[in-house]
Coordinates of C-alpha atoms in Angstrom, one line a residue:
M26 CA 29.3 0.6 11.1
T27 CA 30.1 -0.7 7.7
G28 CA 32.1 -3.6 6.1
Q29 CA 31.8 -6.5 3.8
T30 CA 33.5 -10.0 4.1
R31 CA 33.2 -13.3 2.5
V32 CA 32.5 -16.3 4.7
D33 CA 31.7 -19.8 3.3
G34 CA 31.1 -18.3 -0.1
R35 CA 28.6 -15.9 1.3
I36 CA 29.2 -12.0 1.0
E37 CA 28.4 -10.8 4.5
R38 CA 27.7 -7.0 4.9
H39 CA 27.5 -5.0 8.0
V40 CA 25.5 -1.6 8.1
D41 CA 23.6 0.6 10.5
V42 CA 20.2 0.5 8.8
A43 CA 18.8 -1.8 6.3
V44 CA 15.7 -0.7 4.3
I45 CA 13.8 -3.3 2.5
G46 CA 12.2 -1.9 -0.6
A47 CA 13.0 1.1 -2.8
G48 CA 9.6 2.6 -3.3
P49 CA 8.6 5.9 -2.1
A50 CA 8.5 4.9 1.6
G51 CA 11.9 3.2 1.6
L52 CA 13.8 5.8 -0.3
A53 CA 12.3 8.7 1.8
A54 CA 13.3 6.8 4.9
A55 CA 16.8 6.2 3.5
A56 CA 17.1 9.8 2.5
E57 CA 16.2 11.1 6.0
L58 CA 18.3 8.6 7.8
A59 CA 21.4 9.2 5.6
R60 CA 21.0 13.1 5.8
R61 CA 20.6 13.0 9.6
G62 CA 23.8 11.0 10.3
A63 CA 22.3 7.4 10.8
G64 CA 25.7 6.0 9.5
Q65 CA 25.7 3.4 6.8
V66 CA 22.1 3.2 5.3
E67 CA 21.5 0.6 2.7
V68 CA 18.4 0.0 0.7
L69 CA 17.7 -3.5 -0.7
E70 CA 15.4 -3.7 -3.7
R71 CA 14.6 -7.0 -5.6
E72 CA 13.7 -5.2 -8.9
Q73 CA 16.4 -4.1 -11.2
Q74 CA 15.3 -0.4 -10.8
A75 CA 14.5 1.6 -7.8
G76 CA 11.3 3.7 -7.6
G77 CA 8.3 1.4 -6.8
I78 CA 5.0 1.5 -8.4
P79 CA 5.4 5.2 -9.7
R80 CA 7.9 4.0 -12.2
H81 CA 5.3 2.3 -14.1
S82 CA 2.7 5.0 -13.8
H83 CA 3.0 7.7 -16.3
H84 CA 0.1 9.8 -15.4
T85 CA 0.6 13.0 -13.3
G86 CA -0.6 13.5 -9.7
Y87 CA 2.5 12.5 -7.7
G88 CA 4.4 14.6 -5.0
L89 CA 1.6 16.8 -4.0
R90 CA 1.7 16.1 -0.2
D91 CA 5.4 15.6 0.3
L92 CA 7.1 17.9 -2.2
Y93 CA 4.3 20.4 -2.7
R94 CA 4.3 20.1 -6.4
V95 CA 2.8 17.6 -9.0
M96 CA 4.8 15.4 -11.3
S97 CA 4.5 12.1 -13.2
G98 CA 5.1 8.8 -11.7
P99 CA 8.5 8.2 -13.4
T100 CA 9.5 11.8 -12.5
Y101 CA 8.7 11.3 -8.9
A102 CA 10.4 8.0 -8.7
G103 CA 13.5 9.6 -10.0
H104 CA 13.3 12.3 -7.6
C105 CA 13.0 10.0 -4.6
L106 CA 15.9 7.9 -5.8
R107 CA 18.4 11.0 -6.3
A108 CA 17.3 12.3 -3.0
A109 CA 18.5 9.1 -1.2
Q110 CA 21.7 8.8 -3.2
E111 CA 22.5 12.4 -2.7
A112 CA 21.9 12.0 1.1
G113 CA 24.5 9.2 1.0
A114 CA 22.4 6.1 1.1
T115 CA 23.5 3.0 -0.9
I116 CA 20.7 1.6 -3.2
R117 CA 21.4 -2.1 -4.1
T118 CA 19.0 -3.3 -6.8
G119 CA 18.4 -6.9 -8.0
V120 CA 18.7 -8.0 -4.3
S121 CA 16.1 -10.2 -2.9
V122 CA 15.7 -10.5 0.8
T123 CA 14.8 -14.2 1.2
G124 CA 14.5 -14.5 5.0
W125 CA 16.1 -13.8 8.4
D126 CA 19.2 -15.6 9.9
E127 CA 17.7 -17.0 13.2
G128 CA 21.0 -17.9 14.4
T129 CA 21.8 -14.4 15.3
A130 CA 21.2 -13.2 18.9
D131 CA 19.5 -9.8 17.7
K132 CA 17.8 -11.5 14.8
L133 CA 18.7 -8.6 12.6
T134 CA 20.7 -10.5 9.9
L135 CA 18.9 -10.7 6.5
E136 CA 19.6 -13.4 4.0
T137 CA 19.8 -12.2 0.5
T138 CA 20.3 -13.5 -3.0
S139 CA 21.7 -11.2 -5.9
R140 CA 23.8 -11.4 -9.0
E141 CA 26.7 -11.9 -6.6
G142 CA 25.3 -15.0 -5.0
L143 CA 24.0 -15.7 -1.5
G144 CA 24.7 -13.1 1.2
K145 CA 23.9 -11.8 4.5
V146 CA 23.2 -8.2 5.7
T147 CA 23.5 -7.5 9.5
A148 CA 22.1 -4.2 10.6
R149 CA 21.4 -2.3 13.9
A150 CA 18.0 -1.6 12.6
V151 CA 15.6 -2.8 9.8
V152 CA 12.9 -0.8 7.9
L153 CA 10.3 -3.0 6.2
A154 CA 9.1 -0.9 3.1
T155 CA 7.9 -3.7 1.1
G156 CA 4.7 -2.1 -0.2
A157 CA 1.5 -3.9 -1.3
R158 CA 0.1 -5.7 -4.4
E159 CA -3.2 -6.1 -6.0
R160 CA -4.8 -9.5 -5.6
P161 CA -4.8 -11.1 -9.1
R162 CA -7.8 -12.8 -10.7
T163 CA -7.1 -16.4 -9.1
A164 CA -7.4 -14.8 -5.7
R165 CA -10.8 -13.3 -6.4
L166 CA -12.6 -16.5 -7.3
V167 CA -14.0 -15.3 -10.7
A168 CA -15.2 -18.2 -12.8
G169 CA -13.8 -19.1 -16.3
S170 CA -10.7 -20.5 -17.9
R171 CA -7.4 -18.7 -17.9
P172 CA -7.1 -17.0 -21.4
A173 CA -4.6 -14.2 -22.3
G174 CA -5.6 -10.6 -21.6
I175 CA -6.1 -10.5 -18.0
Y176 CA -4.0 -8.0 -15.9
T177 CA -3.7 -6.3 -12.7
T178 CA -3.1 -2.5 -12.8
G179 CA 0.5 -3.0 -12.1
Q180 CA 0.9 -5.7 -14.8
L181 CA -0.9 -3.5 -17.3
Q182 CA 1.3 -0.4 -16.5
Q183 CA 4.5 -2.5 -17.0
T184 CA 3.2 -4.0 -20.2
V185 CA 2.3 -0.5 -21.8
Y186 CA 4.9 1.8 -20.3
T187 CA 8.0 -0.4 -19.5
H188 CA 7.8 -3.0 -22.3
D189 CA 5.9 -1.0 -24.9
L190 CA 3.7 -4.0 -25.7
P191 CA 0.1 -4.1 -27.1
V192 CA -2.6 -5.1 -24.6
G193 CA -5.8 -5.4 -26.7
R194 CA -8.5 -3.4 -28.4
E195 CA -11.5 -3.2 -26.0
A196 CA -11.2 -3.8 -22.2
V197 CA -13.5 -3.9 -19.0
I198 CA -12.0 -2.5 -15.7
I199 CA -13.1 -4.3 -12.5
G200 CA -13.2 -1.6 -9.9
A201 CA -14.0 2.1 -9.7
E202 CA -11.6 3.5 -7.1
H203 CA -8.3 5.7 -7.5
V204 CA -6.3 3.0 -9.0
S205 CA -9.0 2.1 -11.4
Y206 CA -8.9 5.4 -13.0
S207 CA -5.0 5.0 -13.2
A208 CA -5.8 1.9 -15.3
L209 CA -8.3 3.8 -17.4
T210 CA -5.5 6.3 -18.2
T211 CA -3.0 3.5 -19.2
L212 CA -5.5 1.9 -21.5
A213 CA -6.3 5.3 -23.1
H214 CA -2.5 5.8 -23.7
A215 CA -2.3 2.3 -25.3
G216 CA -5.2 3.2 -27.6
V217 CA -7.7 0.7 -25.8
K218 CA -11.3 1.5 -25.7
V219 CA -12.9 0.8 -22.2
R220 CA -16.4 -0.7 -22.6
A221 CA -17.1 -0.3 -18.8
M222 CA -15.8 0.1 -15.3
V223 CA -17.7 -2.4 -13.0
T224 CA -18.0 -2.0 -9.3
H225 CA -20.4 -3.8 -6.7
H226 CA -20.6 -0.5 -4.7
D227 CA -23.4 1.9 -5.5
R228 CA -21.1 4.6 -6.7
A229 CA -17.4 5.1 -7.8
Q230 CA -15.1 5.5 -5.0
T231 CA -12.6 7.9 -6.4
Y232 CA -12.6 11.9 -6.2
Q233 CA -15.3 13.6 -8.1
A234 CA -12.7 15.4 -10.3
F235 CA -11.4 12.1 -11.5
R236 CA -14.9 10.8 -12.3
I237 CA -15.8 14.0 -14.2
G238 CA -12.6 14.2 -16.0
A239 CA -12.8 10.6 -17.1
Q240 CA -16.4 11.0 -18.2
L241 CA -15.5 14.2 -20.3
L242 CA -12.5 12.7 -21.8
W243 CA -13.5 9.0 -22.7
R244 CA -17.3 8.7 -21.7
T245 CA -16.6 5.3 -20.0
P246 CA -19.8 4.1 -18.2
V247 CA -19.4 3.0 -14.6
L248 CA -21.8 0.0 -13.8
T249 CA -22.6 0.4 -10.1
E250 CA -24.0 -2.5 -7.9
T251 CA -22.6 -4.9 -10.6
T252 CA -20.2 -7.9 -10.3
V253 CA -18.2 -10.0 -12.8
E254 CA -19.4 -13.5 -12.5
E255 CA -17.4 -15.2 -15.3
I256 CA -14.6 -14.5 -17.9
L257 CA -15.2 -15.9 -21.2
G258 CA -12.7 -17.2 -23.8
R259 CA -10.0 -20.0 -23.9
R260 CA -7.0 -18.6 -25.7
R261 CA -8.0 -14.9 -25.4
V262 CA -10.5 -13.0 -23.4
E263 CA -13.7 -12.8 -25.4
G264 CA -15.9 -11.2 -22.9
V265 CA -17.1 -11.0 -19.4
V266 CA -20.6 -12.0 -17.7
V267 CA -21.8 -9.4 -15.3
R268 CA -24.7 -9.5 -12.8
H269 CA -26.6 -6.5 -11.8
A270 CA -28.2 -5.9 -8.3
D271 CA -31.7 -6.9 -9.7
G272 CA -30.4 -10.3 -10.9
R273 CA -30.1 -9.4 -14.6
R274 CA -27.1 -10.8 -16.3
A275 CA -25.4 -9.4 -19.4
T276 CA -22.2 -10.2 -21.5
L277 CA -19.8 -7.5 -22.3
A278 CA -17.6 -8.2 -25.2
C279 CA -14.0 -7.4 -24.8
D280 CA -10.5 -8.9 -25.2
T281 CA -8.9 -7.4 -22.1
V282 CA -9.7 -7.4 -18.3
V283 CA -8.0 -5.4 -15.8
F284 CA -8.5 -6.3 -12.1
T285 CA -7.9 -3.1 -9.9
G286 CA -7.7 -2.5 -6.2
D287 CA -8.2 -5.2 -3.6
W288 CA -4.8 -4.7 -2.1
I289 CA -2.8 -6.9 0.1
P290 CA 0.6 -6.0 1.9
D291 CA 3.7 -7.8 0.8
H292 CA 4.1 -9.2 4.3
E293 CA 6.1 -12.4 3.8
L294 CA 9.3 -11.1 5.0
A295 CA 7.6 -9.7 8.2
R296 CA 5.8 -12.8 9.0
H297 CA 8.9 -15.0 8.4
G298 CA 10.8 -12.6 10.9
G299 CA 8.4 -13.2 13.7
V300 CA 6.9 -9.8 13.4
P301 CA 3.3 -9.9 14.6
L302 CA 0.7 -9.0 11.9
D303 CA -2.4 -6.9 12.4
P304 CA -5.5 -9.0 11.7
G305 CA -7.0 -6.2 9.9
T306 CA -4.5 -4.7 7.6
L307 CA -2.5 -8.1 7.2
G308 CA 0.6 -6.0 7.5
P309 CA 3.0 -5.5 10.4
A310 CA 1.4 -4.4 13.7
V311 CA 2.9 -1.0 14.6
D312 CA 2.9 1.6 17.3
T313 CA 2.3 5.1 16.2
D314 CA 6.1 5.7 15.8
L315 CA 6.1 2.8 13.2
S316 CA 8.0 0.5 15.3
T317 CA 7.1 -3.2 15.5
P318 CA 6.9 -5.3 18.6
V319 CA 10.3 -6.8 17.4
P320 CA 13.0 -4.5 18.8
G321 CA 14.9 -2.8 16.0
V322 CA 12.4 -3.7 13.4
F323 CA 10.3 -0.8 11.9
A324 CA 7.8 -0.5 8.9
A325 CA 6.4 2.2 6.8
G326 CA 4.4 2.7 3.7
N327 CA 1.8 0.6 2.0
V328 CA 3.0 -2.6 3.7
L329 CA 1.0 -0.9 6.7
H330 CA -2.0 0.4 4.9
A331 CA -2.8 -1.0 1.5
V332 CA -3.0 1.2 -0.2
E333 CA -2.5 5.1 0.2
T334 CA -0.9 7.4 -2.3
A335 CA 2.8 7.4 -3.0
D336 CA 3.3 10.8 -1.3
V337 CA 1.7 9.6 1.8
A338 CA 3.9 6.5 1.8
A339 CA 7.0 8.8 1.4
L340 CA 5.8 10.9 4.5
D341 CA 5.6 7.5 6.4
G342 CA 9.2 7.2 5.4
R343 CA 10.3 10.4 6.8
A344 CA 8.4 9.6 10.0
V345 CA 9.8 6.3 10.6
A346 CA 13.3 7.7 10.2
Q347 CA 12.9 9.7 13.5
S348 CA 12.1 6.5 15.3
V349 CA 15.1 4.6 13.8
L350 CA 17.3 7.4 15.0
R351 CA 16.0 7.3 18.5
H352 CA 16.7 3.6 18.3
L353 CA 20.2 3.9 17.2
A354 CA 20.9 6.6 19.9
G355 CA 19.5 4.3 22.6
T356 CA 16.7 6.7 23.4
G357 CA 13.8 4.7 22.1
S358 CA 11.3 3.9 24.8
S359 CA 9.6 0.6 25.6
K360 CA 6.0 0.8 26.7
D361 CA 2.9 -1.5 27.2
L362 CA 0.9 -1.3 23.9
V363 CA -2.8 -1.9 23.5
P364 CA -4.1 -3.2 20.2
V365 CA -6.5 -1.0 18.2
R366 CA -9.5 -3.0 16.7
V367 CA -12.2 -2.0 14.4
D368 CA -16.0 -2.9 14.2
E369 CA -17.9 -3.5 10.8
P370 CA -18.0 -1.9 8.3
L371 CA -14.5 -1.0 9.0
L372 CA -11.9 -3.2 7.9
W373 CA -8.7 -1.8 9.5
V374 CA -6.9 1.1 11.2
A375 CA -3.3 2.0 10.9
P376 CA -1.2 2.3 13.2
N377 CA -2.8 -0.3 15.3
L378 CA -0.8 -0.3 18.7
V379 CA -1.0 2.5 21.1
S380 CA -0.3 3.6 24.6
A381 CA -0.8 6.6 26.7
A382 CA 2.7 7.6 25.9
S383 CA 2.6 6.9 22.2
P384 CA 3.7 9.9 20.2
A385 CA 1.1 11.1 17.4
P386 CA 1.3 8.9 14.3
P387 CA 2.5 10.4 10.9
R388 CA 0.6 13.5 10.0
G389 CA -1.2 13.4 13.5
R390 CA -3.8 10.9 12.5
F391 CA -4.8 7.2 12.0
I392 CA -6.0 5.7 8.6
L393 CA -9.4 4.1 8.4
W394 CA -10.6 1.8 5.6
S395 CA -14.2 0.8 5.0
S396 CA -16.0 -2.0 3.3
A397 CA -19.1 -0.1 2.9
V398 CA -20.7 3.3 2.2
V399 CA -21.5 5.2 5.5
P400 CA -23.1 8.7 5.0
N401 CA -22.6 11.4 7.5
A402 CA -20.1 9.1 9.4
A403 CA -19.7 9.5 13.1
I404 CA -16.5 7.9 14.5
T405 CA -16.3 6.8 18.2
V406 CA -13.3 5.4 19.9
T407 CA -13.9 3.4 23.0
Q408 CA -11.8 1.3 25.5
D409 CA -13.7 -1.0 27.9
G410 CA -16.8 0.8 27.4
R411 CA -15.2 4.2 28.1
I412 CA -15.5 6.8 25.3
L413 CA -12.1 8.2 24.3
H414 CA -13.2 10.1 21.2
R415 CA -16.4 10.8 19.2
R416 CA -16.8 13.0 16.3
K417 CA -19.8 13.6 13.9
S418 CA -19.2 14.5 10.4
S419 CA -21.1 15.5 7.3
L420 CA -18.8 13.4 5.1
T421 CA -19.5 10.1 3.5
L422 CA -17.3 7.1 4.4
L423 CA -16.5 5.2 1.0
P424 CA -14.9 1.9 0.3
G425 CA -11.6 2.2 -1.4
R426 CA -10.9 5.6 0.0
P427 CA -9.2 6.4 3.2
R428 CA -10.8 8.2 6.0
Y429 CA -8.7 9.9 8.9
L430 CA -9.1 9.7 12.6
K431 CA -7.3 12.5 14.9
A432 CA -4.9 11.2 17.5
D433 CA -6.1 13.7 20.2
W434 CA -7.5 10.7 22.3
L435 CA -4.0 8.9 22.9
T436 CA -3.3 10.2 26.3
S437 CA -6.7 8.8 27.5
V438 CA -5.6 5.1 26.7
D439 CA -5.3 2.9 29.7
D440 CA -2.2 0.9 29.1
N441 CA -3.5 -1.9 31.4
G442 CA -6.9 -1.9 29.8
G443 CA -8.4 -4.0 26.9
P444 CA -8.2 -3.2 23.2
V445 CA -9.2 0.2 21.9
R446 CA -12.3 0.0 19.5
V447 CA -13.1 2.3 16.6
R448 CA -16.4 2.1 15.1
V449 CA -18.4 4.1 12.7
E450 CA -22.1 4.9 12.1
S451 CA -24.4 7.1 10.1
A452 CA -25.0 10.0 12.2

């Protein structure tokens, strides 16, 4: 199905699949769908270039899980884009999807704005691949005025790599997870000395190799069990006030502050379209096949689990394509779905809707996210007091790091029972 008309000044397009977002998940979904004969596949991206976050992230490490090789962020983004284009997908950049046309019976008509003006795109299936963003300083309730020199990792990388602008001379990074070390690499590229990385946890949350490498290269101290209470300076950042676990306060002089992590899905389009959101992830609630409760609407990537690596998001895109193809062929099955909930210190689980007939999720496992350190983590899955799964481990559950739960318990779910619950405790 394809075609374009102009009605009342609006350009109206008809496609088979509309993919919203041209990051790794959206491009991988489009490539797989087009390659497997899904018809007219169109990707709508609000930015002027496709590729998502990797476009701005010039360090290496991308592509390991999906391509089985390692490359820089821009190289990886370019590979994803070419794969989608060569498969036959149409990539439209500079197109913002502003909402859904509620006047259509199937509710799969999207309202758009672009250089061409207002438009509509009607599809047989929609894939939400809108990604996630870091919460800015204003959402984190850090005291102080609003001087220049405050960034998120994404803003920092665009400033340094895309616009080639200076960002300062001395910086403090708030956070010590994977993306925090990406910010450290970017600042080093820009010639900025990092005074410290600050985390309220008792350890850095990234891989040991990253921690050791950063220590050897830049000797950046990591202040654990420490919080940033205030940013000093009026016109430009002059320093930050930190508070240690024992109550001591100190001032770190700097002219740049980078807030890292603390991700939130870009869920506005899903919410406006009536797609139920999971209370834990705040992204669309999805079954293990990445279908939402709204027929014909699917979701993939970091809009579901903020935030996983780009290659995991791309694998989500490949997986969701299989479900979309079944929907287009009329072989998708409807089933009674049970929500999956988590107990503290877990924050969320994804996917988060299941049934006894659900297929295994992408890579055969669920993603768990914790707010606290749990050594020797034992994971238990229950429903109405009945144990569906229990596994002890010698691994430590860390905040800011995903942990995975095997899906071998799905067939034990009672579709007429209460919510499935996942909890962790130190074994």
